[in-house]
Coordinates of C-alpha atoms in Angstrom, one line a residue:
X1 CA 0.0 0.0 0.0
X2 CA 3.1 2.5 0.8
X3 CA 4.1 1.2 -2.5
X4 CA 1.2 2.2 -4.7
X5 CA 0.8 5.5 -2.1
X6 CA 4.2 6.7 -3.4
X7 CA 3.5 5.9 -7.0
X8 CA 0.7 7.8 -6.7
X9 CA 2.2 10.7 -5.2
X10 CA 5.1 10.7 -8.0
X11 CA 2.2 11.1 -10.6
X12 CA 1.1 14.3 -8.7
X13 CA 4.3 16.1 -8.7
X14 CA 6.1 18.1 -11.7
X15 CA 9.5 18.3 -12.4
X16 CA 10.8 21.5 -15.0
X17 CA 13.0 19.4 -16.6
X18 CA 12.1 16.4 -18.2
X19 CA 12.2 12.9 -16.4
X20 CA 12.4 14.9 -13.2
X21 CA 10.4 15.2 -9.8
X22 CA 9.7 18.6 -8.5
X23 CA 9.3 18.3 -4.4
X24 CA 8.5 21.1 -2.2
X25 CA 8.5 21.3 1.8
X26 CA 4.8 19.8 1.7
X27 CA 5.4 16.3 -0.6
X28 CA 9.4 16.3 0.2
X29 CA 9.4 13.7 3.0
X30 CA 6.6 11.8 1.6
X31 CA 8.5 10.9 -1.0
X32 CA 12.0 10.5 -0.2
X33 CA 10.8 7.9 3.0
X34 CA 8.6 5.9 0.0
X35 CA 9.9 2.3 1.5
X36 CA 12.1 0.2 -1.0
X37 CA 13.0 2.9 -3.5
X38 CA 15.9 5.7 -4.1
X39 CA 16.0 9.5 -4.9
X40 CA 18.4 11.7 -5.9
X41 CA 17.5 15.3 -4.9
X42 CA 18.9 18.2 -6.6
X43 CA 18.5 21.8 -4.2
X44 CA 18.8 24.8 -6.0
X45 CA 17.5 28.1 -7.5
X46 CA 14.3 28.3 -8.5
X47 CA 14.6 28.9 -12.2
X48 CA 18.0 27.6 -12.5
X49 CA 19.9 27.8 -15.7
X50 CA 23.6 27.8 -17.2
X51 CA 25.9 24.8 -17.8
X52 CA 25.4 23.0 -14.5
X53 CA 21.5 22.6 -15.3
X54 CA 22.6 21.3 -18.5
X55 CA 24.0 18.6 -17.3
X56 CA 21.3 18.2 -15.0
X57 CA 19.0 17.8 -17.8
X58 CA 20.9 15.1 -19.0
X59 CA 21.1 12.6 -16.1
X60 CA 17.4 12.9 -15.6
X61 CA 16.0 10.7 -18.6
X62 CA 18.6 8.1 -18.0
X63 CA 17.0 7.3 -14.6
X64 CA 13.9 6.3 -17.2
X65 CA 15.2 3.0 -17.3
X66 CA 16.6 2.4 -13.8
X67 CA 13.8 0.2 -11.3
X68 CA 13.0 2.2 -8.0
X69 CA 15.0 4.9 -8.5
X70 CA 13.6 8.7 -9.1
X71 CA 15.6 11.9 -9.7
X72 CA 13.8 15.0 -7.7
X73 CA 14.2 18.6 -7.9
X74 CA 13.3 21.7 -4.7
X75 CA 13.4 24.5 -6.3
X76 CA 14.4 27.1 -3.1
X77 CA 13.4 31.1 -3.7
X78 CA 15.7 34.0 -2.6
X79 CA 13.2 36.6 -2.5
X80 CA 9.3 36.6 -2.1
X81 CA 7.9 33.7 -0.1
X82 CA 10.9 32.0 0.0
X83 CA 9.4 28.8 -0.9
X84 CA 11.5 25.6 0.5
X85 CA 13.9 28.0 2.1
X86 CA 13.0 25.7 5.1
X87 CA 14.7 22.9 3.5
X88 CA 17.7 24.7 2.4
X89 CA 18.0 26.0 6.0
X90 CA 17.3 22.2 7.1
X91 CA 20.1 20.9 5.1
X92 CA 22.9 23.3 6.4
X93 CA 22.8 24.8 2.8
X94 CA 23.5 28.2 1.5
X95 CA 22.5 29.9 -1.9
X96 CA 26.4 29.9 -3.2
X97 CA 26.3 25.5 -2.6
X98 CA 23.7 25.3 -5.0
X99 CA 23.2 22.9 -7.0
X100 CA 23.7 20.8 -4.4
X101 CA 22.5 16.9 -4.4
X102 CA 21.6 14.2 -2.4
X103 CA 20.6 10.7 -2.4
X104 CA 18.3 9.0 -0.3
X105 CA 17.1 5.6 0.1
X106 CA 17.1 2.8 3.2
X107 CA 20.7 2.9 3.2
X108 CA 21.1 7.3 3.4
X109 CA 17.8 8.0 5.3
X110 CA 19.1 11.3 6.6
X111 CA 20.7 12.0 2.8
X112 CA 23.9 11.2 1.3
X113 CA 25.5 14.1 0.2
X114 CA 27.5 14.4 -3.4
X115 CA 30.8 16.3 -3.6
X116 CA 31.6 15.8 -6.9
X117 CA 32.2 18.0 -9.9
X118 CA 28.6 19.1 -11.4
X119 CA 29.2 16.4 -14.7
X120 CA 26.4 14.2 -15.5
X121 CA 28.7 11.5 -16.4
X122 CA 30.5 11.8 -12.7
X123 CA 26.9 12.0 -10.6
X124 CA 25.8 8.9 -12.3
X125 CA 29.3 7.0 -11.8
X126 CA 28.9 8.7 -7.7
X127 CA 25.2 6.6 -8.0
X128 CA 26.5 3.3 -9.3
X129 CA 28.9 3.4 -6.9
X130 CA 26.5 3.8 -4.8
X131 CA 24.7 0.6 -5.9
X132 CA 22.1 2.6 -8.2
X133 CA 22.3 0.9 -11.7
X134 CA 22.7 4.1 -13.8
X135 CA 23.7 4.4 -17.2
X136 CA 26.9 6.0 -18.1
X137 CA 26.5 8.7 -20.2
X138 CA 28.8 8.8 -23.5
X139 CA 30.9 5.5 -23.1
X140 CA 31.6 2.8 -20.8
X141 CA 34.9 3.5 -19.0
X142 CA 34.8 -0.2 -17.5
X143 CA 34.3 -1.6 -21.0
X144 CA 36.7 0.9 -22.5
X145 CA 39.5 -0.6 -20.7
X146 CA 38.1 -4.6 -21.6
X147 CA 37.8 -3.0 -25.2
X148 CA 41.4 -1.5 -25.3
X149 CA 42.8 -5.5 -23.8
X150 CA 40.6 -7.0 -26.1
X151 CA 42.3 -5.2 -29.3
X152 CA 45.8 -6.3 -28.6
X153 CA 44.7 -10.2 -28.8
X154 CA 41.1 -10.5 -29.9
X155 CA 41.3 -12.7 -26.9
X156 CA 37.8 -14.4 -25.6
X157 CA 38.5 -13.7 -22.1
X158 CA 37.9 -10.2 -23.2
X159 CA 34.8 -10.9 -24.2
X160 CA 33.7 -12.8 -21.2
X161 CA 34.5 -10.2 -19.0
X162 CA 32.5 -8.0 -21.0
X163 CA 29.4 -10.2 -21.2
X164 CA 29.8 -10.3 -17.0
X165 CA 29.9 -6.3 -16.7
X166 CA 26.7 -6.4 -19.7
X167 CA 24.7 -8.9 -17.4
X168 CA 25.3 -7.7 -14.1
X169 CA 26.6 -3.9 -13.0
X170 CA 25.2 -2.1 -16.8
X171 CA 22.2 -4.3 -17.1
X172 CA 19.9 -1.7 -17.6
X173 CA 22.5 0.2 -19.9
X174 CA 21.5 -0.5 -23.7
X175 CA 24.7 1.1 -24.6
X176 CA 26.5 -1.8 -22.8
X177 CA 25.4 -4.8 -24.8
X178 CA 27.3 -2.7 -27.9
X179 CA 30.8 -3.8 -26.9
X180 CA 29.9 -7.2 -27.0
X181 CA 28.7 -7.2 -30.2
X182 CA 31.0 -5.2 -31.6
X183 CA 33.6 -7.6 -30.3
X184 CA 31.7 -10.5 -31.7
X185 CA 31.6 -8.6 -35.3
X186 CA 35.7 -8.2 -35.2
X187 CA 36.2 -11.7 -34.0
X188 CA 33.9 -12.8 -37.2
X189 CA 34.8 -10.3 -40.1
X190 CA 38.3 -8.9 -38.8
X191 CA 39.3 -5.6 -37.3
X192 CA 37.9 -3.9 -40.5
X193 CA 34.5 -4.3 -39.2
X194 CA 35.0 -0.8 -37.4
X195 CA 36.1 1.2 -40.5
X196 CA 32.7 -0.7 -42.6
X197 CA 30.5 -0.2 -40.1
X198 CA 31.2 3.2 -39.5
X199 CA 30.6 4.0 -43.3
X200 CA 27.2 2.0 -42.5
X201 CA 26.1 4.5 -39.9
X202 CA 27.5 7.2 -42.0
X203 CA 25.3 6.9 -44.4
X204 CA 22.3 5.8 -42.0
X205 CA 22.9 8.9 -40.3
X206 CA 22.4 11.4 -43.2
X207 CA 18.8 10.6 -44.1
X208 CA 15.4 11.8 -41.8
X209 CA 15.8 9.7 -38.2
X210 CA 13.9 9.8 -35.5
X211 CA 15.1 11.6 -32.4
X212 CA 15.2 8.0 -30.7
X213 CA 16.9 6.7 -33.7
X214 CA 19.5 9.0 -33.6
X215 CA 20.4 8.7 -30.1
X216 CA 20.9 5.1 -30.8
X217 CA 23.1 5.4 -33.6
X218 CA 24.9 8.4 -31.6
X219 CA 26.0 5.6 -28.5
X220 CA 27.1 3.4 -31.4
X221 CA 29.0 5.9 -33.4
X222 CA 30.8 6.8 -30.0
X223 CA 31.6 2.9 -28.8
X224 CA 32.9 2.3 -32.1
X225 CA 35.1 5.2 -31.5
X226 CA 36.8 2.9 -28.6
X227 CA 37.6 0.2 -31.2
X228 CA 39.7 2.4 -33.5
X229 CA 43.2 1.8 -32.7
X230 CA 44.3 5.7 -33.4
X231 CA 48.0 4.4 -33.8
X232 CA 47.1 2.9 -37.0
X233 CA 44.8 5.0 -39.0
X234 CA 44.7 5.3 -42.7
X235 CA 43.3 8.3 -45.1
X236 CA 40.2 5.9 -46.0
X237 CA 39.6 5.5 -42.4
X238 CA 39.9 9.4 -41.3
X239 CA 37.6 10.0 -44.3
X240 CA 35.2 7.0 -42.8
X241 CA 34.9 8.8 -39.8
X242 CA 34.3 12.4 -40.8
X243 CA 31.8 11.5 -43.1
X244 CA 29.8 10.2 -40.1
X245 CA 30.6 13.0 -38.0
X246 CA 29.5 15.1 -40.7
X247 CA 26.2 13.5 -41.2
X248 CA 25.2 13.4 -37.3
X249 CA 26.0 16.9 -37.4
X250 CA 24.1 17.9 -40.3
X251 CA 21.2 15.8 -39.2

C-alpha cells in the first residue's frame, strides 16, 4: 500500500526538466521515506539555468530506465515567499552551494551528500557506486578498458569479461550490450569491421531519423570510437569517420 501510495504521489508532482520530480516542503518527506525505493534530490535556484543545469537535464532521462529509482528537484526562492527555504536552511545549505544533491534511500535515510564535480557523467558514476544501476553517459569507462585489452589479442576472455559487466553492474545500460557485439563482429569479419560499419552509420545517419533513432546510432558511433586503434589510421579510415561525424552533425 506504501508502494502504490508513493507511485501515486510521484504522478502528482512536476519536475521543469524532463524525467524529473519537482518536491517542495509539503510532498518532500513523503517521497524521499517511499519504502524500497531511491531519490536523488537536486537543491537549487528556483529557475535555474547555465551549464550545471545542462547537465542536470541530462542525467534525468537516464534514470527512465533504472527500477525504484527517481531523480527529484526543490526548487528554493531567494526573495518573495521564499518557498522551501525551510529545507535549504534544514540541510545546512547556502545559496552559493547550489546545486547541491543528495541521495536518499534505506541505506542514506538522513541524505547522502554528493561532492563531486557538477558532470552528469561523474553523478551517475557517484550513484553506481552507490549501488544505483545508472547508465553511463557517453561510453563505458569499464568496458573501454576490456575493449582497449581485447584489441591487442582479440582474446575471448575479453569478451567474457565484458558479457559479465553487460549482465550484471550495466544491465539496464542499452549502450552496454554494444561492446559485445562489436567484439563479436571483429572476432567474425576482422578488425575492419569498425572502419565498414562506421561508413554504414554514416550513411544511415544522413537521411530523416527519428530523435530515438538518432540517439541510438549516436552511442554506437561513439563505442565504435573505442575500437579504432588511433596508432594505426589510414586516409580511407579518417575520411570514414568524418563523413559520419558530418552526417550526425548535419542531421
Amino acid at each position: 500500500i506504501c508502494a502504490v501510495a508513493g507511485f501515486l504521489l510521484v504522478d502528482l508532482v512536476e519536475g521543469t526538466a524532463q524525467g524529473a520530480l519537482k518536491l517542495d516542503n509539503y510532498t518532500f518527506d513523503k517521497v524521499v521515506s517511499t519504502p524500497h525505493h531511491s531519490l536523488l534530490v537536486k537543491f537549487d535556484t528556483s529557475y535555474a539555468y547555465g551549464d550545471k543545469e545542462d547537465e542536470f537535464k541530462k542525467l534525468c532521462p537516464l534514470a527512465y530506465t533504472v527500477p525504484k529509482f527517481f531523480i527529484a528537484e526543490v526548487p528554493v526562492q531567494e526573495y518573495g515567499d521564499k518557498d522551501n527555504d525551510d529545507l535549504r536552511e534544514r540541510f545546512g545549505l547556502k545559496k552559493d552551494d547550489f546545486p547541491v544533491y543528495f541521495l536518499f534511500n534505506q541505506a542514506n535515510s538522513k541524505g547522502l551528500k554528493y561532492t563531486g564535480q557538477i558532470k552528469a557523467d561523474d553523478i551517475a558514476s557517484w550513484l553506481r557506486r552507490n549501488q544505483i544501476r545508472m547508465p553511463s553517459i557517453g561510453t563505458i569507462a569499464e568496458l573501454d578498458e576490456i575493449a582497449k585489452k581485447f584489441l591487442k589479442d582479440l582474446g575471448d576472455d575479453h569478451v567474457k569479461d565484458a558479457k559479465l559487466l553487460v549482465g550484471g553492474q550495466y544491465s539496464s545500460d542499452k549502450k552496454a550490450g554494444l561492446y559485445v557485439k562489436i567484439m563479436q563482429k571483429i572476432k567474425e569479419k576482422g578488425e575492419g569491421y569498425v572502419e565498414d560499419e562506421l561508413k554504414r552509420v554514416g550513411k544511415i545517419m544522413s537521411g530523416n531519423l527519428t530523435p530515438e533513432k538518432k540517439a541510438e546510432l549516436s552511442d554506437k558511433l561513439r563505442i565504435l570510437g573505442v575500437f579504432t586503434n588511433k596508432d594505426e589510421l589510414d586516409a580511407t579510415f579518417v575520411e570514414a569517420v568524418c563523413a559520419v561525424f558530418c552526417a550526425f552533425y548535419a542531421a
